[in-house]
mmCIF file of C-alpha atoms (C1' of nucleotides) and ligand atoms in Angstrom:
data_model
loop_
_atom_site.group_PDB
_atom_site.id
_atom_site.type_symbol
_atom_site.label_atom_id
_atom_site.label_comp_id
_atom_site.label_asym_id
_atom_site.label_seq_id
_atom_site.Cartn_x
_atom_site.Cartn_y
_atom_site.Cartn_z
ATOM 1 C CA UNK I 1375 74.768 13.636 93.324
ATOM 2 C CA UNK I 1376 73.505 16.844 92.645
ATOM 3 C CA UNK I 1377 75.693 19.176 90.888
ATOM 4 C CA UNK I 1378 76.998 22.465 92.839
ATOM 5 C CA UNK I 1379 77.945 25.466 91.435
ATOM 6 C CA UNK I 1380 80.901 24.606 88.901
ATOM 7 C CA UNK I 1381 84.607 25.917 89.589
ATOM 8 C CA UNK I 1382 86.303 27.999 87.072
ATOM 9 C CA UNK I 1383 88.100 25.209 85.923
ATOM 10 C CA UNK I 1384 85.569 22.853 86.086
ATOM 11 C CA UNK I 1385 83.225 25.007 83.971
ATOM 12 C CA UNK I 1386 85.551 25.574 81.191
ATOM 13 C CA UNK I 1387 86.148 21.465 80.832
ATOM 14 C CA UNK I 1388 82.373 21.153 80.915
ATOM 15 C CA UNK I 1389 82.081 23.778 78.442
ATOM 16 C CA UNK I 1390 84.600 22.215 75.836
ATOM 17 C CA UNK I 1391 82.849 18.811 76.269
ATOM 18 C CA UNK I 1392 79.285 20.530 75.416
ATOM 19 C CA UNK I 1393 80.615 22.110 72.410
ATOM 20 C CA UNK I 1394 82.141 19.031 70.992
ATOM 21 C CA UNK I 1395 80.205 17.241 69.107
ATOM 22 C CA UNK I 1396 82.036 13.749 70.004
ATOM 23 C CA UNK I 1397 83.919 12.269 73.128
ATOM 24 C CA UNK I 1398 87.261 13.753 73.702
ATOM 25 C CA UNK I 1399 90.133 12.362 75.693
ATOM 26 C CA UNK I 1400 91.550 14.325 78.627
ATOM 27 C CA UNK I 1401 94.460 15.391 76.663
ATOM 28 C CA UNK I 1402 92.370 16.938 73.642
ATOM 29 C CA UNK I 1403 90.661 18.913 76.557
ATOM 30 C CA UNK I 1404 93.892 20.116 77.645
ATOM 31 C CA UNK I 1405 94.905 21.233 74.271
ATOM 32 C CA UNK I 1406 92.199 23.211 73.977
ATOM 33 C CA UNK I 1407 92.307 24.677 76.863
ATOM 34 C CA UNK I 1408 95.601 26.260 76.635
ATOM 35 C CA UNK I 1409 94.698 29.465 75.763
ATOM 36 C CA UNK I 1410 92.488 29.618 79.251
ATOM 37 C CA UNK I 1411 95.642 28.827 81.170
ATOM 38 C CA UNK I 1412 95.625 24.974 81.490
ATOM 39 C CA UNK I 1413 99.277 23.956 81.484
ATOM 40 C CA UNK I 1414 98.956 20.148 82.947
ATOM 41 C CA UNK I 1415 97.066 17.365 82.667
ATOM 42 C CA UNK I 1416 96.004 17.284 86.319
ATOM 43 C CA UNK I 1417 93.985 20.520 85.860
ATOM 44 C CA UNK I 1418 91.746 18.183 83.232
ATOM 45 C CA UNK I 1419 91.699 15.191 85.363
ATOM 46 C CA UNK I 1420 90.835 17.003 88.340
ATOM 47 C CA UNK I 1421 87.679 18.613 86.738
ATOM 48 C CA UNK I 1422 86.460 15.184 85.340
ATOM 49 C CA UNK I 1423 86.516 13.698 88.535
ATOM 50 C CA UNK I 1424 84.334 16.178 89.770
ATOM 51 C CA UNK I 1425 82.210 16.356 86.447
ATOM 52 C CA UNK I 1426 81.686 12.522 86.701
ATOM 53 C CA UNK I 1427 80.618 12.387 90.521
ATOM 54 C CA UNK I 1428 78.069 15.060 89.648
ATOM 55 C CA UNK I 1429 77.037 12.984 86.891
ATOM 56 C CA UNK I 1430 77.103 15.657 84.023
ATOM 57 C CA UNK I 1431 79.809 14.044 82.059
ATOM 58 C CA UNK I 1432 80.522 10.271 81.391
ATOM 59 C CA UNK I 1433 83.695 8.341 80.661
ATOM 60 C CA UNK I 1434 83.623 6.177 77.979
ATOM 61 C CA UNK I 1435 86.168 3.140 78.954
ATOM 62 C CA UNK I 1436 86.601 1.367 75.615
ATOM 63 C CA UNK I 1437 87.922 4.615 74.301
ATOM 64 C CA UNK I 1438 89.394 6.517 77.099
ATOM 65 C CA UNK I 1439 87.317 9.261 76.590
ATOM 66 C CA UNK I 1440 84.613 11.694 77.739
ATOM 67 C CA UNK I 1441 81.455 13.043 76.845
ATOM 68 C CA UNK I 1442 79.074 15.452 78.314
ATOM 69 C CA UNK I 1443 75.738 13.854 79.357
ATOM 70 C CA UNK I 1444 73.032 13.689 76.923
ATOM 71 C CA UNK I 1445 70.161 14.284 79.263
ATOM 72 C CA UNK I 1446 71.398 16.911 81.215
ATOM 73 C CA UNK I 1447 67.924 18.158 82.571
ATOM 74 C CA UNK I 1448 67.276 14.692 83.783
ATOM 75 C CA UNK I 1449 69.873 12.987 86.771
ATOM 76 C CA UNK I 1450 71.266 10.328 84.797
ATOM 77 C CA UNK I 1451 72.128 8.847 88.072
ATOM 78 C CA UNK I 1452 68.621 8.302 88.962
ATOM 79 C CA UNK I 1453 67.203 6.533 86.118
ATOM 80 C CA UNK I 1454 69.468 3.242 86.011
ATOM 81 C CA UNK I 1455 72.396 2.000 83.817
ATOM 82 C CA UNK I 1456 73.907 4.663 81.102
ATOM 83 C CA UNK I 1457 74.508 2.783 77.511
ATOM 84 C CA UNK I 1458 76.419 4.348 74.760
ATOM 85 C CA UNK I 1459 76.456 3.613 71.151
ATOM 86 C CA UNK I 1460 80.054 4.763 69.231
ATOM 87 C CA UNK I 1461 80.206 5.420 66.159
ATOM 88 C CA UNK I 1462 83.980 4.128 64.886
ATOM 89 C CA UNK I 1463 83.877 6.084 62.177
ATOM 90 C CA UNK I 1464 82.411 9.684 62.555
ATOM 91 C CA UNK I 1465 82.859 9.325 66.688
ATOM 92 C CA UNK I 1466 79.134 10.315 67.490
ATOM 93 C CA UNK I 1467 77.935 8.773 70.603
ATOM 94 C CA UNK I 1468 74.364 8.128 71.238
ATOM 95 C CA UNK I 1469 73.642 7.775 75.200
ATOM 96 C CA UNK I 1470 70.561 5.757 76.503
ATOM 97 C CA UNK I 1471 68.531 3.789 79.049
ATOM 98 C CA UNK I 1472 67.154 0.688 79.003
ATOM 99 C CA UNK I 1473 65.626 -0.346 82.124
ATOM 100 C CA UNK I 1474 64.952 -4.219 81.020
ATOM 101 C CA UNK I 1475 68.606 -4.358 80.459
ATOM 102 C CA UNK I 1476 69.184 -3.102 83.842
ATOM 103 C CA UNK I 1477 66.767 -5.494 85.307
ATOM 104 C CA UNK I 1478 68.176 -8.368 83.662
ATOM 105 C CA UNK I 1479 71.871 -7.257 84.931
ATOM 106 C CA UNK I 1480 70.289 -7.017 88.519
ATOM 107 C CA UNK I 1481 68.993 -10.209 88.477
ATOM 108 C CA UNK I 1482 71.945 -11.467 87.334
ATOM 109 C CA UNK I 1483 74.068 -9.682 90.264
ATOM 110 C CA UNK I 1484 71.361 -10.490 93.159
ATOM 111 C CA UNK I 1485 71.797 -14.186 92.122
ATOM 112 C CA UNK I 1486 75.505 -14.110 92.276
ATOM 113 C CA UNK I 1487 75.262 -12.079 95.387
ATOM 114 C CA UNK I 1488 77.724 -9.689 93.743
ATOM 115 C CA UNK I 1489 77.687 -5.888 94.697
ATOM 116 C CA UNK I 1490 77.400 -3.712 91.447
ATOM 117 C CA UNK I 1491 79.006 -0.086 91.847
ATOM 118 C CA UNK I 1492 79.303 1.254 88.396
ATOM 119 C CA UNK I 1493 78.252 -0.744 85.063
ATOM 120 C CA UNK I 1494 79.615 0.150 81.942
ATOM 121 C CA UNK I 1495 77.528 -1.089 78.358
ATOM 122 C CA UNK I 1496 79.471 0.691 75.339
ATOM 123 C CA UNK I 1497 78.044 -0.811 72.045
ATOM 124 C CA UNK I 1498 80.834 0.206 69.087
ATOM 125 C CA UNK I 1499 79.945 0.157 65.838
ATOM 126 C CA UNK I 1500 78.777 2.184 62.720
ATOM 127 C CA UNK I 1501 75.969 4.865 62.605
ATOM 128 C CA UNK I 1502 73.378 4.930 60.338
ATOM 129 C CA UNK I 1503 74.873 7.420 58.702
ATOM 130 C CA UNK I 1504 78.253 5.685 58.552
ATOM 131 C CA UNK I 1505 77.132 2.374 57.716
ATOM 132 C CA UNK I 1506 75.368 3.305 54.634
ATOM 133 C CA UNK B 385 87.194 -17.631 64.305
ATOM 134 C CA UNK B 386 88.315 -20.929 65.249
ATOM 135 C CA UNK B 387 92.115 -20.824 67.094
ATOM 136 C CA UNK B 388 94.711 -22.935 65.041
ATOM 137 C CA UNK B 389 97.640 -23.934 66.349
ATOM 138 C CA UNK B 390 99.053 -21.357 68.533
ATOM 139 C CA UNK B 391 102.226 -19.830 68.028
ATOM 140 C CA UNK B 392 105.290 -20.382 70.735
ATOM 141 C CA UNK B 393 104.620 -16.466 72.139
ATOM 142 C CA UNK B 394 100.928 -16.781 71.699
ATOM 143 C CA UNK B 395 100.559 -20.314 73.840
ATOM 144 C CA UNK B 396 103.102 -18.614 76.505
ATOM 145 C CA UNK B 397 100.847 -15.748 77.333
ATOM 146 C CA UNK B 398 97.756 -17.869 76.943
ATOM 147 C CA UNK B 399 99.252 -20.033 79.289
ATOM 148 C CA UNK B 400 99.916 -17.100 81.931
ATOM 149 C CA UNK B 401 96.445 -15.863 81.662
ATOM 150 C CA UNK B 402 95.082 -19.311 82.137
ATOM 151 C CA UNK B 403 97.082 -19.753 85.200
ATOM 152 C CA UNK B 404 96.210 -16.521 86.697
ATOM 153 C CA UNK B 405 93.198 -16.346 89.006
ATOM 154 C CA UNK B 406 92.470 -12.777 87.752
ATOM 155 C CA UNK B 407 93.003 -10.688 84.907
ATOM 156 C CA UNK B 408 96.363 -9.003 84.174
ATOM 157 C CA UNK B 409 97.648 -6.169 82.533
ATOM 158 C CA UNK B 410 100.140 -6.379 79.268
ATOM 159 C CA UNK B 411 102.877 -5.243 81.311
ATOM 160 C CA UNK B 412 102.500 -7.662 84.114
ATOM 161 C CA UNK B 413 101.999 -10.523 81.344
ATOM 162 C CA UNK B 414 105.649 -9.304 80.115
ATOM 163 C CA UNK B 415 107.226 -9.531 83.633
ATOM 164 C CA UNK B 416 105.823 -13.030 84.271
ATOM 165 C CA UNK B 417 107.632 -14.266 80.699
ATOM 166 C CA UNK B 418 110.897 -12.396 80.942
ATOM 167 C CA UNK B 419 112.329 -15.666 81.938
ATOM 168 C CA UNK B 420 111.214 -17.355 78.753
ATOM 169 C CA UNK B 421 112.922 -14.373 76.808
ATOM 170 C CA UNK B 422 110.381 -11.900 76.578
ATOM 171 C CA UNK B 423 111.817 -8.262 76.703
ATOM 172 C CA UNK B 424 109.318 -6.050 74.785
ATOM 173 C CA UNK B 425 105.534 -4.991 75.200
ATOM 174 C CA UNK B 426 104.729 -5.554 71.389
ATOM 175 C CA UNK B 427 105.544 -9.446 72.049
ATOM 176 C CA UNK B 428 102.635 -9.174 74.462
ATOM 177 C CA UNK B 429 100.618 -6.928 72.736
ATOM 178 C CA UNK B 430 100.928 -9.040 69.390
ATOM 179 C CA UNK B 431 100.181 -12.559 70.947
ATOM 180 C CA UNK B 432 96.942 -10.792 72.760
ATOM 181 C CA UNK B 433 96.008 -9.606 69.247
ATOM 182 C CA UNK B 434 95.774 -13.065 68.271
ATOM 183 C CA UNK B 435 94.209 -14.423 71.189
ATOM 184 C CA UNK B 436 91.430 -11.907 71.300
ATOM 185 C CA UNK B 437 90.764 -12.900 67.296
ATOM 186 C CA UNK B 438 90.657 -16.209 68.415
ATOM 187 C CA UNK B 439 88.316 -15.596 71.101
ATOM 188 C CA UNK B 440 89.981 -17.388 73.837
ATOM 189 C CA UNK B 441 91.338 -14.159 75.783
ATOM 190 C CA UNK B 442 88.919 -11.545 76.496
ATOM 191 C CA UNK B 443 89.854 -7.650 76.917
ATOM 192 C CA UNK B 444 88.521 -5.802 80.060
ATOM 193 C CA UNK B 445 88.079 -2.707 78.874
ATOM 194 C CA UNK B 446 87.349 -0.881 81.997
ATOM 195 C CA UNK B 447 90.458 -2.255 83.637
ATOM 196 C CA UNK B 448 92.820 -2.438 80.814
ATOM 197 C CA UNK B 449 93.236 -6.032 81.540
ATOM 198 C CA UNK B 450 93.015 -9.562 79.763
ATOM 199 C CA UNK B 451 91.779 -12.383 81.037
ATOM 200 C CA UNK B 452 91.397 -15.946 79.670
ATOM 201 C CA UNK B 453 87.959 -17.153 78.349
ATOM 202 C CA UNK B 454 85.965 -18.892 81.045
ATOM 203 C CA UNK B 455 84.294 -21.343 78.636
ATOM 204 C CA UNK B 456 87.180 -23.072 76.911
ATOM 205 C CA UNK B 457 84.937 -25.508 75.355
ATOM 206 C CA UNK B 458 82.365 -23.062 73.925
ATOM 207 C CA UNK B 459 82.789 -20.903 71.444
ATOM 208 C CA UNK B 460 82.096 -17.607 72.988
ATOM 209 C CA UNK B 461 82.024 -15.786 70.044
ATOM 210 C CA UNK B 462 78.703 -18.081 69.161
ATOM 211 C CA UNK B 463 76.677 -17.618 72.066
ATOM 212 C CA UNK B 464 76.122 -13.447 71.947
ATOM 213 C CA UNK B 465 77.576 -10.620 74.209
ATOM 214 C CA UNK B 466 80.227 -11.548 76.782
ATOM 215 C CA UNK B 467 79.344 -9.847 80.004
ATOM 216 C CA UNK B 468 81.664 -9.692 83.150
ATOM 217 C CA UNK B 469 81.165 -9.110 86.490
ATOM 218 C CA UNK B 470 84.787 -7.773 87.869
ATOM 219 C CA UNK B 471 85.342 -7.222 91.758
ATOM 220 C CA UNK B 472 87.553 -4.228 92.721
ATOM 221 C CA UNK B 473 88.437 -5.709 95.761
ATOM 222 C CA UNK B 474 89.931 -9.082 95.166
ATOM 223 C CA UNK B 475 90.166 -8.620 91.379
ATOM 224 C CA UNK B 476 88.094 -12.090 90.675
ATOM 225 C CA UNK B 477 86.172 -12.181 87.434
ATOM 226 C CA UNK B 478 82.905 -14.127 86.533
ATOM 227 C CA UNK B 479 82.252 -14.132 82.835
ATOM 228 C CA UNK B 480 78.599 -14.938 81.810
ATOM 229 C CA UNK B 481 76.045 -14.449 78.973
ATOM 230 C CA UNK B 482 72.606 -13.293 78.753
ATOM 231 C CA UNK B 483 70.455 -13.717 75.899
ATOM 232 C CA UNK B 484 67.767 -11.162 76.827
ATOM 233 C CA UNK B 485 70.232 -8.581 77.532
ATOM 234 C CA UNK B 486 71.515 -9.246 74.100
ATOM 235 C CA UNK B 487 68.266 -9.116 72.683
ATOM 236 C CA UNK B 488 67.340 -5.884 73.924
ATOM 237 C CA UNK B 489 70.295 -4.121 72.827
ATOM 238 C CA UNK B 490 69.866 -5.119 69.215
ATOM 239 C CA UNK B 491 66.223 -4.217 69.352
ATOM 240 C CA UNK B 492 67.728 -0.924 70.599
ATOM 241 C CA UNK B 493 70.524 -1.102 67.579
ATOM 242 C CA UNK B 494 67.975 -2.216 65.007
ATOM 243 C CA UNK B 495 65.576 0.689 65.960
ATOM 244 C CA UNK B 496 68.551 3.209 65.452
ATOM 245 C CA UNK B 497 70.186 1.548 62.651
ATOM 246 C CA UNK B 498 73.322 1.373 64.417
ATOM 247 C CA UNK B 499 75.821 -1.693 63.012
ATOM 248 C CA UNK B 500 76.931 -3.378 66.349
ATOM 249 C CA UNK B 501 80.679 -4.324 65.900
ATOM 250 C CA UNK B 502 81.773 -4.983 69.446
ATOM 251 C CA UNK B 503 79.768 -4.731 72.632
ATOM 252 C CA UNK B 504 81.231 -4.577 76.103
ATOM 253 C CA UNK B 505 79.263 -5.098 79.515
ATOM 254 C CA UNK B 506 81.449 -5.098 82.679
ATOM 255 C CA UNK B 507 79.948 -4.608 86.118
ATOM 256 C CA UNK B 508 82.422 -3.222 88.699
ATOM 257 C CA UNK B 509 81.805 -4.133 92.313
ATOM 258 C CA UNK B 510 82.283 -6.582 95.187
ATOM 259 C CA UNK B 511 81.825 -10.455 94.818
ATOM 260 C CA UNK B 512 79.900 -12.078 97.368
ATOM 261 C CA UNK B 513 83.350 -13.233 99.445
ATOM 262 C CA UNK B 514 84.422 -9.464 99.366
ATOM 263 C CA UNK B 515 80.784 -7.718 100.232
ATOM 264 C CA UNK B 516 80.340 -9.622 103.347
ATOM 265 C "C1'" DA P 1374 114.945 -23.271 42.510
ATOM 266 C "C1'" DT P 1375 113.462 -19.069 43.152
ATOM 267 C "C1'" DC P 1376 110.829 -15.476 43.430
ATOM 268 C "C1'" DG P 1377 107.246 -13.386 45.834
ATOM 269 C "C1'" DC P 1378 104.360 -13.187 49.728
ATOM 270 C "C1'" DA P 1379 102.276 -13.960 54.491
ATOM 271 C "C1'" DC P 1380 103.328 -13.937 58.928
ATOM 272 C "C1'" DA P 1381 105.275 -14.443 63.283
ATOM 273 C "C1'" DC P 1382 109.125 -12.516 65.691
ATOM 274 C "C1'" DG P 1383 112.907 -8.705 67.812
ATOM 275 C "C1'" DT P 1384 114.382 -4.439 68.719
ATOM 276 C "C1'" DT P 1385 114.005 0.262 69.511
ATOM 277 C "C1'" DA P 1386 111.595 4.433 69.871
ATOM 278 C "C1'" DT P 1387 107.605 7.150 70.688
ATOM 279 C "C1'" DA P 1388 102.933 8.521 71.688
ATOM 280 C "C1'" DG P 1389 98.749 8.508 74.507
ATOM 281 C "C1'" DC P 1390 96.617 8.036 78.921
ATOM 282 C "C1'" DA P 1391 96.708 8.526 84.346
ATOM 283 C "C1'" DT P 1392 98.316 9.610 88.676
ATOM 284 C "C1'" DA P 1393 101.784 10.555 93.098
ATOM 285 C "C1'" DA P 1394 103.634 14.215 95.819
ATOM 286 C "C1'" DC P 1395 104.705 18.588 96.784
ATOM 287 C "C1'" DG P 1396 103.490 23.136 98.383
ATOM 288 C "C1'" DC P 1397 99.943 27.508 98.064
ATOM 289 C "C1'" DA P 1398 95.640 29.826 98.833
ATOM 290 C "C1'" DA P 1399 90.768 30.496 99.905
ATOM 291 C "C1'" DT P 1400 86.768 28.834 102.661
ATOM 292 C "C1'" DT P 1401 84.540 27.195 106.335
ATOM 293 C "C1'" DG P 1402 82.974 25.704 110.666
ATOM 294 C "C1'" DA P 1403 84.167 25.289 115.557
ATOM 295 C "C1'" DT W 333 92.222 31.650 116.001
ATOM 296 C "C1'" DC W 334 92.812 27.295 114.284
ATOM 297 C "C1'" DA W 335 92.045 23.317 112.034
ATOM 298 C "C1'" DA W 336 89.832 20.902 108.403
ATOM 299 C "C1'" DT W 337 88.552 20.661 103.477
ATOM 300 C "C1'" DT W 338 88.901 22.315 98.722
ATOM 301 C "C1'" DG W 339 90.597 23.717 94.554
ATOM 302 C "C1'" DC W 340 94.703 24.707 92.263
ATOM 303 C "C1'" DG W 341 99.553 24.591 90.041
ATOM 304 C "C1'" DT W 342 103.796 22.566 88.844
ATOM 305 C "C1'" DT W 343 106.813 18.589 88.288
ATOM 306 C "C1'" DA W 344 107.645 14.267 88.166
ATOM 307 C "C1'" DT W 345 106.740 9.765 87.317
ATOM 308 C "C1'" DG W 346 104.095 5.579 85.551
ATOM 309 C "C1'" DC W 347 101.353 2.935 83.189
ATOM 310 C "C1'" DT W 348 99.089 1.331 78.532
ATOM 311 C "C1'" DA W 349 99.837 0.897 73.705
ATOM 312 C "C1'" DT W 350 101.622 1.617 68.866
ATOM 313 C "C1'" DA W 351 105.047 2.981 64.971
ATOM 314 C "C1'" DA W 352 108.378 1.805 62.337
ATOM 315 C "C1'" DC W 353 112.364 -0.786 60.762
ATOM 316 C "C1'" DG W 354 114.691 -5.228 60.014
ATOM 317 C "C1'" DT W 355 114.848 -10.285 60.163
ATOM 318 C "C1'" DG W 356 113.624 -15.110 59.404
ATOM 319 C "C1'" DT W 357 110.638 -18.869 57.865
ATOM 320 C "C1'" DG W 358 107.317 -21.324 55.383
ATOM 321 C "C1'" DC W 359 104.638 -22.160 51.103
ATOM 322 C "C1'" DG W 360 102.624 -21.741 46.433
ATOM 323 C "C1'" DA W 361 103.410 -19.867 41.833
ATOM 324 C "C1'" DT W 362 106.241 -19.574 37.952
HETATM 325 ZN ZN1 ZN N 1914 74.030 10.855 81.077
HETATM 326 ZN ZN1 ZN N 1915 79.131 7.461 62.541
HETATM 327 ZN ZN1 ZN N 1916 84.479 -16.552 76.786
HETATM 328 ZN ZN1 ZN N 1917 86.199 -10.134 95.435
#
DNA sequence: ATCGCACACGTTATAGCATAACGCAATTGA
DNA sequence: TCAATTGCGTTATGCTATAACGTGTGCGAT
């Protein structure tokens, strides 16, 4: 899915996520956009839905939060499963891809004839700075 | 963490999960236990907290639900990361382990000096029966 | 024995996350 | 022009999870 021009609301939500130094919940985004006229959660969720579809934002399932894609130039959807390491202390997120992991999981699903649609890989723990 | 004898509430919650043929939300569990005196979400969440700690129940982050461990005899905590394939049509869950995947993720975290505490791997899609 | 502590439990209230359902306006394409 | 699509705003609601308080019970230390 390639990203068409963003609408006003989509651009606002995306900008907030890009500027943030970590993942944000939908309601946190809402609060940051009240000055721009946002009043209701749906305004955020609807924008997020599109941004996720375009692949420019990722959802972190294990913490109910959203983060701008760390690889804006590439197309995340095109190079396999996206994995995240989430620091539970400072909140920073590292996004990475590992084709070998993709391969192993694909092997498993093929063996089980399971049709994978969306795979979540999230490692929670402490980043180097916080573990010290 | 080895499981000590379960308390009454813990046993009731575990029994519900074991008998279910798929993951259940905490509130669904609550409803199933109203006849046994359960009245409030906390009764379920407190039991789940312990069952998760003992490793006999897993939490599916991507669907906010809980499932009994599929390997009751083994100790899931002892053989690496637990991965799940979740059918979005029939709700069935397959639990598996792949040491090669564990290895790759561990390699990555070591390289980044990230101290992993808990890793989530969840594949959502369609099981063989439902994909047909 | 009784004090202190840990733990499970019950209850009420609240916080946090997400969507349903309605209507309106602008765009597009037949 | 008409119908279909898409985005938007608003209100209301539903689902998920925890805070805060108090009770009772078991158990080891004094
Ligand atoms: Zn990305
Ligand atoms: Zn950190
Ligand atoms: Zn297990
Ligand atoms: Zn299925």
